[in-house]
mmCIF file of C-alpha atoms in Angstrom:
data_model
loop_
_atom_site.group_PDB
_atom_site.id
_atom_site.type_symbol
_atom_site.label_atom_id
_atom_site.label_comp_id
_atom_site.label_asym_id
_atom_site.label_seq_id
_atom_site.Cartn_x
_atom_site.Cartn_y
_atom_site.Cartn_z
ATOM 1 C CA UNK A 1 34.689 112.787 45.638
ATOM 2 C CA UNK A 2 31.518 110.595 44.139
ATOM 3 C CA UNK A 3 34.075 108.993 41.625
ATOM 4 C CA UNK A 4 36.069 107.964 44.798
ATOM 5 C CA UNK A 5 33.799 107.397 47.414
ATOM 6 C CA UNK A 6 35.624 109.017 49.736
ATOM 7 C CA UNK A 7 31.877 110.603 50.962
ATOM 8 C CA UNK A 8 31.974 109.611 54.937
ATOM 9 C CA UNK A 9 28.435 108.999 56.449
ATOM 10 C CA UNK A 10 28.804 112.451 58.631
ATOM 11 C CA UNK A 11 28.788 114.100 55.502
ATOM 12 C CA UNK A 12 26.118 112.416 53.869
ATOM 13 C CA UNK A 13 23.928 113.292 56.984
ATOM 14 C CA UNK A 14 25.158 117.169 57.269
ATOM 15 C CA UNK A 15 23.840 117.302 53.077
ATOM 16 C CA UNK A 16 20.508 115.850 54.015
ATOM 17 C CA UNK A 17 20.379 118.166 56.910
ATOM 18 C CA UNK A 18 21.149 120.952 54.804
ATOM 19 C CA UNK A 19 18.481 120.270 51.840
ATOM 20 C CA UNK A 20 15.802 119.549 54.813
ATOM 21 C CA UNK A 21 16.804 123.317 56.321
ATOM 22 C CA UNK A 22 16.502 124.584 52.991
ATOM 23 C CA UNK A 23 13.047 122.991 52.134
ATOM 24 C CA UNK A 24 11.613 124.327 55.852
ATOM 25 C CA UNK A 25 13.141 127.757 55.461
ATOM 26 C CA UNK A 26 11.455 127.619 51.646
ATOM 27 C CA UNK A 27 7.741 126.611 53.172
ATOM 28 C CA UNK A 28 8.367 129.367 55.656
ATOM 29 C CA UNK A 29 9.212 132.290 52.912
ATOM 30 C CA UNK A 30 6.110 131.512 50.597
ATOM 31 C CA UNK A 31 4.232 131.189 54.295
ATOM 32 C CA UNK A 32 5.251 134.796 54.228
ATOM 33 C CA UNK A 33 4.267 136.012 50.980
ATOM 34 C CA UNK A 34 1.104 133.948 50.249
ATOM 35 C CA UNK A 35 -2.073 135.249 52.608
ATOM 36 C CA UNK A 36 -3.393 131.551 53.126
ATOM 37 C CA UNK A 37 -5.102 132.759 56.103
ATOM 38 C CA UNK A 38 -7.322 135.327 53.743
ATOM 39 C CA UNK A 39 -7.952 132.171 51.180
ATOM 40 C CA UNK A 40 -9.675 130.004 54.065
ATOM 41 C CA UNK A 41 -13.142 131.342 53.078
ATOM 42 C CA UNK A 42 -12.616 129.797 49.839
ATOM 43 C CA UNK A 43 -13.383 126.696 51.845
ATOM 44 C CA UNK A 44 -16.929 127.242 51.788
ATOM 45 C CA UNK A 45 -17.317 127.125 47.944
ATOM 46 C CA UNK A 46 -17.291 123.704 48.314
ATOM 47 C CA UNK A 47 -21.775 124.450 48.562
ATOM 48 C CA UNK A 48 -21.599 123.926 44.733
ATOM 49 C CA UNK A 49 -20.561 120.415 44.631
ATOM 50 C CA UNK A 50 -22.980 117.648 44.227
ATOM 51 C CA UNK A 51 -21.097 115.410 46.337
ATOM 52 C CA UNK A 52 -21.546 118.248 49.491
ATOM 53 C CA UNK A 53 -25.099 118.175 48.984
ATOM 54 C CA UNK A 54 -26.152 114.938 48.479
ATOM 55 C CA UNK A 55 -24.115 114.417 51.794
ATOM 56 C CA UNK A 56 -25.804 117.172 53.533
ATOM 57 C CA UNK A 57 -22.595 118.248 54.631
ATOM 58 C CA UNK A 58 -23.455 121.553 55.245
ATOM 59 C CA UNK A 59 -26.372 122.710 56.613
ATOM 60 C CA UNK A 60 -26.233 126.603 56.439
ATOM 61 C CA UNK A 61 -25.079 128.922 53.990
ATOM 62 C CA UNK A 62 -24.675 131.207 57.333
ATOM 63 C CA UNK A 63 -21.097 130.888 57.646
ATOM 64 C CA UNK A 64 -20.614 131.229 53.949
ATOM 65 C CA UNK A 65 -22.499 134.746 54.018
ATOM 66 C CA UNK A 66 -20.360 135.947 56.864
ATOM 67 C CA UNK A 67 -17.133 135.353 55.051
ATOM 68 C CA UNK A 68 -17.988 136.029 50.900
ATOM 69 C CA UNK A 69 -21.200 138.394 51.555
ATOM 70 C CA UNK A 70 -20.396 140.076 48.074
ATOM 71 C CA UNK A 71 -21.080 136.689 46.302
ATOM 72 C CA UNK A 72 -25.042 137.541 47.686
ATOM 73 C CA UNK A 73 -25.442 140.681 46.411
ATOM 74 C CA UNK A 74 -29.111 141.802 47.448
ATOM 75 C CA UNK A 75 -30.239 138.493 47.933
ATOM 76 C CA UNK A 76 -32.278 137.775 51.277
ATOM 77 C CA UNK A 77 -29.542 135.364 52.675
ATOM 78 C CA UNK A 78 -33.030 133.605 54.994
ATOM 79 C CA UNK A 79 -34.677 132.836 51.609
ATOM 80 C CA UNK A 80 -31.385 131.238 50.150
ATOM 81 C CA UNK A 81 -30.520 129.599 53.418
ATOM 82 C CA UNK A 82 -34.516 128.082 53.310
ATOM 83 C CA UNK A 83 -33.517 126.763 49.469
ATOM 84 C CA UNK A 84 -30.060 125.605 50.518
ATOM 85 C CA UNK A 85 -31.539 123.530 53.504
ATOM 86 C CA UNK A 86 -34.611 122.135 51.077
ATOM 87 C CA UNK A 87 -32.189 121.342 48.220
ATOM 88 C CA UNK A 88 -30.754 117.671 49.967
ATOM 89 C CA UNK A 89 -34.255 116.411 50.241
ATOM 90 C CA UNK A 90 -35.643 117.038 46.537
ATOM 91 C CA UNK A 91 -36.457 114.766 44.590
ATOM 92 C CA UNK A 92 -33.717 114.274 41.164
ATOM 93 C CA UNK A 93 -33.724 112.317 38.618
ATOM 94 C CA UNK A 94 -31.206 109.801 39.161
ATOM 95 C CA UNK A 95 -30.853 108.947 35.166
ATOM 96 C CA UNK A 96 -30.129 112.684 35.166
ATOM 97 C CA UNK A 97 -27.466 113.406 38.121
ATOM 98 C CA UNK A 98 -26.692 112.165 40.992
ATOM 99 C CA UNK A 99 -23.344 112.713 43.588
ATOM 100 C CA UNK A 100 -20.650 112.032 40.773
ATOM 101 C CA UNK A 101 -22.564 114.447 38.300
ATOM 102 C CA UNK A 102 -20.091 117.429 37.038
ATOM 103 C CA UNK A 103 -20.945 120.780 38.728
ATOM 104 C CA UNK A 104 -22.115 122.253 35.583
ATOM 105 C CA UNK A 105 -24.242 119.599 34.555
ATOM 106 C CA UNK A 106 -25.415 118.889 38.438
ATOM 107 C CA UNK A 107 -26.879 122.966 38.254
ATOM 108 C CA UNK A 108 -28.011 123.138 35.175
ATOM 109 C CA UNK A 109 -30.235 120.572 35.829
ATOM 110 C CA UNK A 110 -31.394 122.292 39.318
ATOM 111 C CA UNK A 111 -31.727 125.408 37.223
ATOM 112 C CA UNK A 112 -34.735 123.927 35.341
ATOM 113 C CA UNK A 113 -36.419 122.457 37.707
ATOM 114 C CA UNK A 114 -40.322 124.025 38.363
ATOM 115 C CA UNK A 115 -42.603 124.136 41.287
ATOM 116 C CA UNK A 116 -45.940 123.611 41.044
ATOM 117 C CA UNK A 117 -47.260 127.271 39.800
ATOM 118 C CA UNK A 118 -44.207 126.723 37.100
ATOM 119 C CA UNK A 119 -41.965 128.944 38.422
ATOM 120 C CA UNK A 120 -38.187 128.247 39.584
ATOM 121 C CA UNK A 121 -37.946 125.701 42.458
ATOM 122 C CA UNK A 122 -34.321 127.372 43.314
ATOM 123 C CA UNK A 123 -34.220 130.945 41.779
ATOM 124 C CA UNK A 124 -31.448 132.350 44.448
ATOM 125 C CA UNK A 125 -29.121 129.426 44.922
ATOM 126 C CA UNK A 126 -28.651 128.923 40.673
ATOM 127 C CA UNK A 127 -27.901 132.910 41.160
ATOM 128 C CA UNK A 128 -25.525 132.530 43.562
ATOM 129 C CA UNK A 129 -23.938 129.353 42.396
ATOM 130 C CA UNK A 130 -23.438 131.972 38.722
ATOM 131 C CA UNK A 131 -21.984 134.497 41.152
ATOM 132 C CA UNK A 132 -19.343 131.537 42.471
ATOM 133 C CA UNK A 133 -19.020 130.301 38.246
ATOM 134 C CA UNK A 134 -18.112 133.811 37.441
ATOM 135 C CA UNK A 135 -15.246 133.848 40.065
ATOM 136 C CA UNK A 136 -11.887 133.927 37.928
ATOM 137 C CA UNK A 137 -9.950 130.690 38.882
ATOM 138 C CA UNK A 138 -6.596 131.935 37.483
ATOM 139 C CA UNK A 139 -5.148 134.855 35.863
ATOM 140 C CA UNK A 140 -5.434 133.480 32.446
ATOM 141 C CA UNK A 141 -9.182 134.187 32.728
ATOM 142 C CA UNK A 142 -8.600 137.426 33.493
ATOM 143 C CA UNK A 143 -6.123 138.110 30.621
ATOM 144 C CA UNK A 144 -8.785 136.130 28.134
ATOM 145 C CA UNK A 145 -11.011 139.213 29.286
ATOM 146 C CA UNK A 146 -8.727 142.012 28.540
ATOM 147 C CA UNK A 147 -7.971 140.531 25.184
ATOM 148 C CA UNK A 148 -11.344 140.196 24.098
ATOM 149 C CA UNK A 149 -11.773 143.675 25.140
ATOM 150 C CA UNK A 150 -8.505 144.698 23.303
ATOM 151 C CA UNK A 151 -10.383 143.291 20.365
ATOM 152 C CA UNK A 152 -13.660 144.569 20.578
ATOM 153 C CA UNK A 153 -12.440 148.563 21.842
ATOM 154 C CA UNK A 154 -10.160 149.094 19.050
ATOM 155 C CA UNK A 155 -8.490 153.277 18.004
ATOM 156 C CA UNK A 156 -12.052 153.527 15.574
ATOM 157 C CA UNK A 157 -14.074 152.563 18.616
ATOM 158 C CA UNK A 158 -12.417 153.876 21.812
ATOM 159 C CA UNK A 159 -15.371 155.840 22.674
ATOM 160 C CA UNK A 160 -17.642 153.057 23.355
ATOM 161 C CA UNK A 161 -19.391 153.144 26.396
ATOM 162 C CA UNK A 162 -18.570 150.372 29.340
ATOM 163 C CA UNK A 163 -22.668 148.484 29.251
ATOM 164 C CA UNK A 164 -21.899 148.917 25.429
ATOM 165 C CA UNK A 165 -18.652 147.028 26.204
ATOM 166 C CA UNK A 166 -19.916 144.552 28.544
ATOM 167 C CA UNK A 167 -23.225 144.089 26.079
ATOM 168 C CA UNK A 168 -20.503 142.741 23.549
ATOM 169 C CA UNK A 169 -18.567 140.697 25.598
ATOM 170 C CA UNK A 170 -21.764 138.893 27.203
ATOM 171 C CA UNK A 171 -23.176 138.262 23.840
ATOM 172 C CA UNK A 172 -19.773 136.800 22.156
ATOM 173 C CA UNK A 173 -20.026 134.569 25.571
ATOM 174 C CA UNK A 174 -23.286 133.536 25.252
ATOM 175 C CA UNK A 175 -22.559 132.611 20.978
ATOM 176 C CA UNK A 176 -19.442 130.442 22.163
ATOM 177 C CA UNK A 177 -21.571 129.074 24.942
ATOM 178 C CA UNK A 178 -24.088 127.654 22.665
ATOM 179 C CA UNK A 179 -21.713 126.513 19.514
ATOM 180 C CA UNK A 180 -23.443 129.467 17.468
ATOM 181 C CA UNK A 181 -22.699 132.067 15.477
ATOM 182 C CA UNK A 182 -24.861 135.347 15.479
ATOM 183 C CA UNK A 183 -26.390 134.538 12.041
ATOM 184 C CA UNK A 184 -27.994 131.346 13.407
ATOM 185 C CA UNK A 185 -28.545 132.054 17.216
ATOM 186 C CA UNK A 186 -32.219 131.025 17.799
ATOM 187 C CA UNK A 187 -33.949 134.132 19.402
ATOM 188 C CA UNK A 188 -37.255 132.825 21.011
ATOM 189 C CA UNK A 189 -40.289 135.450 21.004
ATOM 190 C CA UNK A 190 -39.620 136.226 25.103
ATOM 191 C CA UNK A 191 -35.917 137.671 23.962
ATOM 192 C CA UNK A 192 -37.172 139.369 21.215
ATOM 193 C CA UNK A 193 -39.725 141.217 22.946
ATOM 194 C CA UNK A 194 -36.896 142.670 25.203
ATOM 195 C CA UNK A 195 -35.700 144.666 21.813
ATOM 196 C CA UNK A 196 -37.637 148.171 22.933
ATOM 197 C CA UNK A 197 -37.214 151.672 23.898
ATOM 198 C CA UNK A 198 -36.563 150.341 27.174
ATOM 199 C CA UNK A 199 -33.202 149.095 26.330
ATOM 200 C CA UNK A 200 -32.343 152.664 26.102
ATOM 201 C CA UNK A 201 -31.296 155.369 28.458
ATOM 202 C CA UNK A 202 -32.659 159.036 27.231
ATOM 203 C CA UNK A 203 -31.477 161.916 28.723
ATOM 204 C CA UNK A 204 -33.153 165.526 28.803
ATOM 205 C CA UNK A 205 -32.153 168.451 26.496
#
């Protein structure tokens, strides 16, 4: 029929009709089986940009407690709220970040920032901005996990205990975080001092 062009306008129509009711009926199945409603709390990870901040777009982390309260923990949510609100207003270094600045870059530099008694300017928002980090933004970080852990808890090891576990897989981050290898890491006297009998858990006879 294409060869001949014997293909009538009627029936040109009734095809695009029929691809159009198979798109909508297609939106409405994955409607079905996707919970976007549940994912619209995900809107309010948007604190962690630069660009939402320098904007002031969002003046309370209120909203954002309701919704994720796990991503607080124990954290007073008045005390982050009072560092969220004071956070547009600081003064930055502009030849440092500014709005464009990438997210990791943009809180790494808020991370090290001191107030006058030299302690952290914004202790709880840098923790809770780690706690949104840490979220797994696909599957395949997930799997990377379990392989690593495949790795490290091997038939000769399967009795290792879970901090043991998460001990290794914290420290093989934090080497591949910082380009190192563990026969080069720079240890700085604070870390050292950490190496005690307190690292350990003793239990009674």
């Amino acid at each position: 029929m294409l060869t001949e062009k014997k293909l009538t306008y009627v029936m040109i129509q009734d095809f695009k009709l029929r691809c159009q009711c198979f798109y909508v009926e297609a939106a409405k199945q994955v409607y079905q089986r996707f919970p976007f409603r549940l994912l619209q709390p995900l809107k309010h990870l948007k604190v962690i940009s630069p660009e939402t901040i320098f904007d002031n777009e969002v003046s309370s982390l209120g909203p954002m407690y309701a919704n994720l309260p796990i991503l607080f923990g124990d954290m007073d949510i008045n005390e982050v709220d009072r560092e969220w609100r004071k956070l547009p207003f600081s003064h930055f270094d502009s030849a440092k970040i500014d709005r464009n600045s990438n997210i990791i870059d943009f809180w790494s530099y808020i991370s090290k920032l001191k107030k006058g008694d030299d302690t952290p300017m914004f202790p709880l928002m840098v923790c809770l901005v780690k706690n949104i980090m840490a979220l797994p933004h696909s599957s395949a970080c997930v799997e990377r996990i379990f392989s690593m852990v495949n790795a490290i808890k091997t038939k000769e090891r399967n009795r290792l205990q879970t901090d043991n576990l998460c001990g290794l897989l914290k420290t093989k981050s934090m080497l591949k975080a910082s380009s190192s290898e563990c026969y080069n890491y720079n240890l700085n006297n604070e870390f050292l001092k950490k190496f005690n009998q307190n690292m350990y858990i003793f239990k009674s006879l």
